[in-house]
């Protein structure tokens, strides 16, 4: 019996050892971008910051609990490495890049799989193209070695804008930070502020400069591989909205359309959502960023859906609006067809060299001709569409690693590789009615491409699609009875 137990224990130990060994061999690293892509991005930074500067980028912290780690957009953009508590040092004097990582945690790897660490220096150099990989302990000395001894201290660039992770966008993060700053009981500073303070406390010789504007300008122009990923994210977003259309009928809850969309996201390899879904039936849509999704969809109302996935660290931004009962009524038809025509007019004038103001002005002029001879069932509807012709928000925001991506597209010459949304909209406050659709535009060498063109917007096509069966009908939610104990 003792021998049998000993043999069983030995076999278990061998099995666990084999699993641990396997976990330490199989690594995970992105496959979308090449070493050359990351080297070119780092080279652009070297070119801008000059020879007497360094750049230090802090990666995302580890995630507490059972949440899945997601790297910051900035760190991922420069090396593609999904590793916790990582740092990237770009030395403008030597034109070399160094990644700093924690040491190996074998116990954690045995249960989660391989976690790239400082001990994987040769592998990480091979994957990312950086010149050096070192442990935490070397970062302080390496900062000293950039010129603090017997030479003038270099400028130290680091991102001062908030880091985006997953479904974050900088504008929303900044608003959140402002709300926290207004709370006298919340003294938490931002991670970027704490990092800057630590650098200055330990090495006051450095003059800190903001790396964010440089990164923003780089991220504004997408290369062909980035456009391909955004195209895929847009296709997934469109398929999700199409499934939601099929799943719509009176009595369905807003959150059930969210569930149908999420199924499509995960089925196609998304790692979550690029932003919380906006799904508003009736007057809920009027709030613009309505996230609650708790109400029942009602016969006669419209439902607006704005949603896209977090796909390979990029996202999209697609919106459609449709009738809950599957048929646009007369007033809804008048307003909806105006919005679709306005969208088409805006796309007509997008091309390299023009700017958002020119696009908006030319499209508004065309839509004034569209309105000649048009009648609307209510005077307030005519007033709303006329007001839309002077509104400048139909030409919206960049899209990329964040849904409200960094960079500027308003009032500047458009360039190939810019990706942004076209989002015509109208408000009828008397009825708390808000109607819009949103598509993703990418500027090409000769014009523009609508990446979300395939998502139905033609009125008859939308109505026909709603008549098809969707997930909520094939797999309806079952009644849940909670038993009290």
PDB file of C-alpha atoms in Angstrom, residues 10-147:
ATOM      1  CA  UNK A  10       5.430  10.417  -7.884  1.00  0.00           C
ATOM      2  CA  UNK A  11       3.118  10.234 -10.907  1.00  0.00           C
ATOM      3  CA  UNK A  12       1.181  13.321  -9.739  1.00  0.00           C
ATOM      4  CA  UNK A  13       4.411  15.226  -9.142  1.00  0.00           C
ATOM      5  CA  UNK A  14       5.671  14.300 -12.599  1.00  0.00           C
ATOM      6  CA  UNK A  15       2.372  15.406 -14.161  1.00  0.00           C
ATOM      7  CA  UNK A  16       2.455  18.776 -12.388  1.00  0.00           C
ATOM      8  CA  UNK A  17       6.113  19.235 -13.353  1.00  0.00           C
ATOM      9  CA  UNK A  18       5.269  18.542 -17.002  1.00  0.00           C
ATOM     10  CA  UNK A  19       2.402  21.040 -16.891  1.00  0.00           C
ATOM     11  CA  UNK A  20       4.664  23.689 -15.354  1.00  0.00           C
ATOM     12  CA  UNK A  21       7.328  23.005 -17.954  1.00  0.00           C
ATOM     13  CA  UNK A  22       4.747  23.319 -20.719  1.00  0.00           C
ATOM     14  CA  UNK A  23       3.428  26.567 -19.245  1.00  0.00           C
ATOM     15  CA  UNK A  24       6.942  28.001 -19.240  1.00  0.00           C
ATOM     16  CA  UNK A  25       7.506  27.108 -22.890  1.00  0.00           C
ATOM     17  CA  UNK A  26       4.278  28.229 -24.567  1.00  0.00           C
ATOM     18  CA  UNK A  27       4.206  32.023 -24.812  1.00  0.00           C
ATOM     19  CA  UNK A  28       1.558  34.415 -26.110  1.00  0.00           C
ATOM     20  CA  UNK A  29       2.385  37.455 -28.211  1.00  0.00           C
ATOM     21  CA  UNK A  30       0.472  39.445 -30.801  1.00  0.00           C
ATOM     22  CA  UNK A  31       0.707  38.369 -34.455  1.00  0.00           C
ATOM     23  CA  UNK A  32      -0.777  41.424 -36.177  1.00  0.00           C
ATOM     24  CA  UNK A  33       2.338  43.596 -36.384  1.00  0.00           C
ATOM     25  CA  UNK A  34       5.905  42.807 -37.367  1.00  0.00           C
ATOM     26  CA  UNK A  35       9.134  43.803 -35.626  1.00  0.00           C
ATOM     27  CA  UNK A  36       9.603  46.373 -38.385  1.00  0.00           C
ATOM     28  CA  UNK A  37       6.249  48.002 -37.532  1.00  0.00           C
ATOM     29  CA  UNK A  38       7.286  48.563 -33.921  1.00  0.00           C
ATOM     30  CA  UNK A  39      10.823  49.632 -34.850  1.00  0.00           C
ATOM     31  CA  UNK A  40       9.423  52.234 -37.238  1.00  0.00           C
ATOM     32  CA  UNK A  41       7.157  53.626 -34.512  1.00  0.00           C
ATOM     33  CA  UNK A  42      10.016  53.862 -32.035  1.00  0.00           C
ATOM     34  CA  UNK A  43      12.194  55.455 -34.719  1.00  0.00           C
ATOM     35  CA  UNK A  44       9.572  58.156 -35.246  1.00  0.00           C
ATOM     36  CA  UNK A  45       9.818  59.013 -31.565  1.00  0.00           C
ATOM     37  CA  UNK A  46      13.621  59.160 -31.747  1.00  0.00           C
ATOM     38  CA  UNK A  47      13.353  61.518 -34.702  1.00  0.00           C
ATOM     39  CA  UNK A  48      10.985  63.897 -32.889  1.00  0.00           C
ATOM     40  CA  UNK A  49      12.581  63.977 -29.409  1.00  0.00           C
ATOM     41  CA  UNK A  50      16.124  64.374 -30.733  1.00  0.00           C
ATOM     42  CA  UNK A  51      19.536  63.256 -29.492  1.00  0.00           C
ATOM     43  CA  UNK A  52      19.424  64.933 -26.082  1.00  0.00           C
ATOM     44  CA  UNK A  53      16.231  63.228 -24.901  1.00  0.00           C
ATOM     45  CA  UNK A  54      14.885  59.950 -23.607  1.00  0.00           C
ATOM     46  CA  UNK A  55      11.334  58.623 -23.394  1.00  0.00           C
ATOM     47  CA  UNK A  56      10.003  56.446 -20.583  1.00  0.00           C
ATOM     48  CA  UNK A  57       6.667  54.690 -20.994  1.00  0.00           C
ATOM     49  CA  UNK A  58       4.882  52.899 -18.162  1.00  0.00           C
ATOM     50  CA  UNK A  59       2.770  49.846 -19.016  1.00  0.00           C
ATOM     51  CA  UNK A  60      -0.438  48.780 -17.309  1.00  0.00           C
ATOM     52  CA  UNK A  61      -0.479  47.543 -13.732  1.00  0.00           C
ATOM     53  CA  UNK A  62      -1.579  44.044 -12.797  1.00  0.00           C
ATOM     54  CA  UNK A  63      -5.298  43.453 -12.421  1.00  0.00           C
ATOM     55  CA  UNK A  64      -6.756  42.557  -9.055  1.00  0.00           C
ATOM     56  CA  UNK A  65      -9.170  39.652  -8.760  1.00  0.00           C
ATOM     57  CA  UNK A  66     -10.140  37.545 -11.748  1.00  0.00           C
ATOM     58  CA  UNK A  67     -10.149  40.237 -14.410  1.00  0.00           C
ATOM     59  CA  UNK A  68      -8.125  39.612 -17.561  1.00  0.00           C
ATOM     60  CA  UNK A  69      -5.075  41.811 -18.054  1.00  0.00           C
ATOM     61  CA  UNK A  70      -5.152  44.304 -20.922  1.00  0.00           C
ATOM     62  CA  UNK A  71      -2.112  46.389 -21.872  1.00  0.00           C
ATOM     63  CA  UNK A  72      -2.330  50.161 -22.265  1.00  0.00           C
ATOM     64  CA  UNK A  73      -2.782  51.327 -25.836  1.00  0.00           C
ATOM     65  CA  UNK A  74       0.441  53.349 -25.752  1.00  0.00           C
ATOM     66  CA  UNK A  75       2.675  50.530 -24.526  1.00  0.00           C
ATOM     67  CA  UNK A  76       1.100  48.037 -26.923  1.00  0.00           C
ATOM     68  CA  UNK A  77       1.476  50.504 -29.808  1.00  0.00           C
ATOM     69  CA  UNK A  78       5.245  50.732 -29.267  1.00  0.00           C
ATOM     70  CA  UNK A  79       6.160  47.082 -28.677  1.00  0.00           C
ATOM     71  CA  UNK A  80       3.065  44.828 -28.649  1.00  0.00           C
ATOM     72  CA  UNK A  81       3.971  43.269 -25.319  1.00  0.00           C
ATOM     73  CA  UNK A  82       1.107  42.186 -23.041  1.00  0.00           C
ATOM     74  CA  UNK A  83       3.012  42.145 -19.751  1.00  0.00           C
ATOM     75  CA  UNK A  84       2.122  43.636 -16.378  1.00  0.00           C
ATOM     76  CA  UNK A  85       4.199  46.366 -14.735  1.00  0.00           C
ATOM     77  CA  UNK A  86       6.430  46.749 -17.784  1.00  0.00           C
ATOM     78  CA  UNK A  87       8.475  49.838 -18.714  1.00  0.00           C
ATOM     79  CA  UNK A  88       9.937  50.923 -22.030  1.00  0.00           C
ATOM     80  CA  UNK A  89      12.964  53.235 -22.183  1.00  0.00           C
ATOM     81  CA  UNK A  90      13.785  54.884 -25.516  1.00  0.00           C
ATOM     82  CA  UNK A  91      17.253  56.454 -25.487  1.00  0.00           C
ATOM     83  CA  UNK A  92      17.496  59.226 -28.060  1.00  0.00           C
ATOM     84  CA  UNK A  93      21.294  59.417 -27.710  1.00  0.00           C
ATOM     85  CA  UNK A  94      21.955  55.781 -28.534  1.00  0.00           C
ATOM     86  CA  UNK A  95      18.740  55.122 -30.508  1.00  0.00           C
ATOM     87  CA  UNK A  96      18.207  51.984 -28.451  1.00  0.00           C
ATOM     88  CA  UNK A  97      15.133  50.579 -26.695  1.00  0.00           C
ATOM     89  CA  UNK A  98      15.013  48.695 -23.396  1.00  0.00           C
ATOM     90  CA  UNK A  99      12.095  46.848 -21.822  1.00  0.00           C
ATOM     91  CA  UNK A 100      12.044  46.369 -18.036  1.00  0.00           C
ATOM     92  CA  UNK A 101       9.996  43.534 -16.549  1.00  0.00           C
ATOM     93  CA  UNK A 102       9.370  41.745 -13.246  1.00  0.00           C
ATOM     94  CA  UNK A 103      11.167  38.487 -12.565  1.00  0.00           C
ATOM     95  CA  UNK A 104       9.538  35.134 -13.221  1.00  0.00           C
ATOM     96  CA  UNK A 105       6.716  34.013 -10.928  1.00  0.00           C
ATOM     97  CA  UNK A 106       6.830  30.229 -11.336  1.00  0.00           C
ATOM     98  CA  UNK A 107       3.947  29.546  -8.977  1.00  0.00           C
ATOM     99  CA  UNK A 108       1.648  31.853 -10.929  1.00  0.00           C
ATOM    100  CA  UNK A 109       2.774  30.430 -14.260  1.00  0.00           C
ATOM    101  CA  UNK A 110       1.945  26.919 -13.111  1.00  0.00           C
ATOM    102  CA  UNK A 111      -1.740  27.880 -12.890  1.00  0.00           C
ATOM    103  CA  UNK A 112      -2.081  30.570 -15.592  1.00  0.00           C
ATOM    104  CA  UNK A 113       0.465  29.666 -18.250  1.00  0.00           C
ATOM    105  CA  UNK A 114       3.631  31.416 -19.307  1.00  0.00           C
ATOM    106  CA  UNK A 115       4.022  35.053 -18.303  1.00  0.00           C
ATOM    107  CA  UNK A 116       6.794  36.836 -20.160  1.00  0.00           C
ATOM    108  CA  UNK A 117       9.355  38.123 -17.657  1.00  0.00           C
ATOM    109  CA  UNK A 118      12.901  39.493 -17.396  1.00  0.00           C
ATOM    110  CA  UNK A 119      14.243  35.947 -17.686  1.00  0.00           C
ATOM    111  CA  UNK A 120      12.851  35.777 -21.231  1.00  0.00           C
ATOM    112  CA  UNK A 121      15.190  38.483 -22.511  1.00  0.00           C
ATOM    113  CA  UNK A 122      16.297  36.684 -25.680  1.00  0.00           C
ATOM    114  CA  UNK A 123      12.729  35.721 -26.592  1.00  0.00           C
ATOM    115  CA  UNK A 124      11.357  39.232 -26.003  1.00  0.00           C
ATOM    116  CA  UNK A 125      14.133  40.834 -28.048  1.00  0.00           C
ATOM    117  CA  UNK A 126      13.282  38.434 -30.855  1.00  0.00           C
ATOM    118  CA  UNK A 127       9.559  39.234 -30.626  1.00  0.00           C
ATOM    119  CA  UNK A 128       9.690  43.023 -30.237  1.00  0.00           C
ATOM    120  CA  UNK A 129      12.979  44.077 -31.814  1.00  0.00           C
ATOM    121  CA  UNK A 130      14.173  45.974 -28.729  1.00  0.00           C
ATOM    122  CA  UNK A 131      17.899  45.926 -28.016  1.00  0.00           C
ATOM    123  CA  UNK A 132      17.759  45.085 -24.316  1.00  0.00           C
ATOM    124  CA  UNK A 133      15.459  43.433 -21.781  1.00  0.00           C
ATOM    125  CA  UNK A 134      16.249  43.854 -18.079  1.00  0.00           C
ATOM    126  CA  UNK A 135      14.709  43.502 -14.629  1.00  0.00           C
ATOM    127  CA  UNK A 136      13.302  46.307 -12.490  1.00  0.00           C
ATOM    128  CA  UNK A 137      16.529  46.760 -10.594  1.00  0.00           C
ATOM    129  CA  UNK A 138      18.323  48.107 -13.648  1.00  0.00           C
ATOM    130  CA  UNK A 139      15.930  50.929 -14.523  1.00  0.00           C
ATOM    131  CA  UNK A 140      17.202  53.481 -11.984  1.00  0.00           C
ATOM    132  CA  UNK A 141      20.849  52.900 -12.911  1.00  0.00           C
ATOM    133  CA  UNK A 142      20.039  53.079 -16.594  1.00  0.00           C
ATOM    134  CA  UNK A 143      18.311  56.434 -16.069  1.00  0.00           C
ATOM    135  CA  UNK A 144      21.457  57.705 -14.359  1.00  0.00           C
ATOM    136  CA  UNK A 145      23.483  56.430 -17.290  1.00  0.00           C
ATOM    137  CA  UNK A 146      21.532  58.467 -19.832  1.00  0.00           C
ATOM    138  CA  UNK A 147      23.576  61.541 -18.944  1.00  0.00           C
TER     139      UNK A 147
END
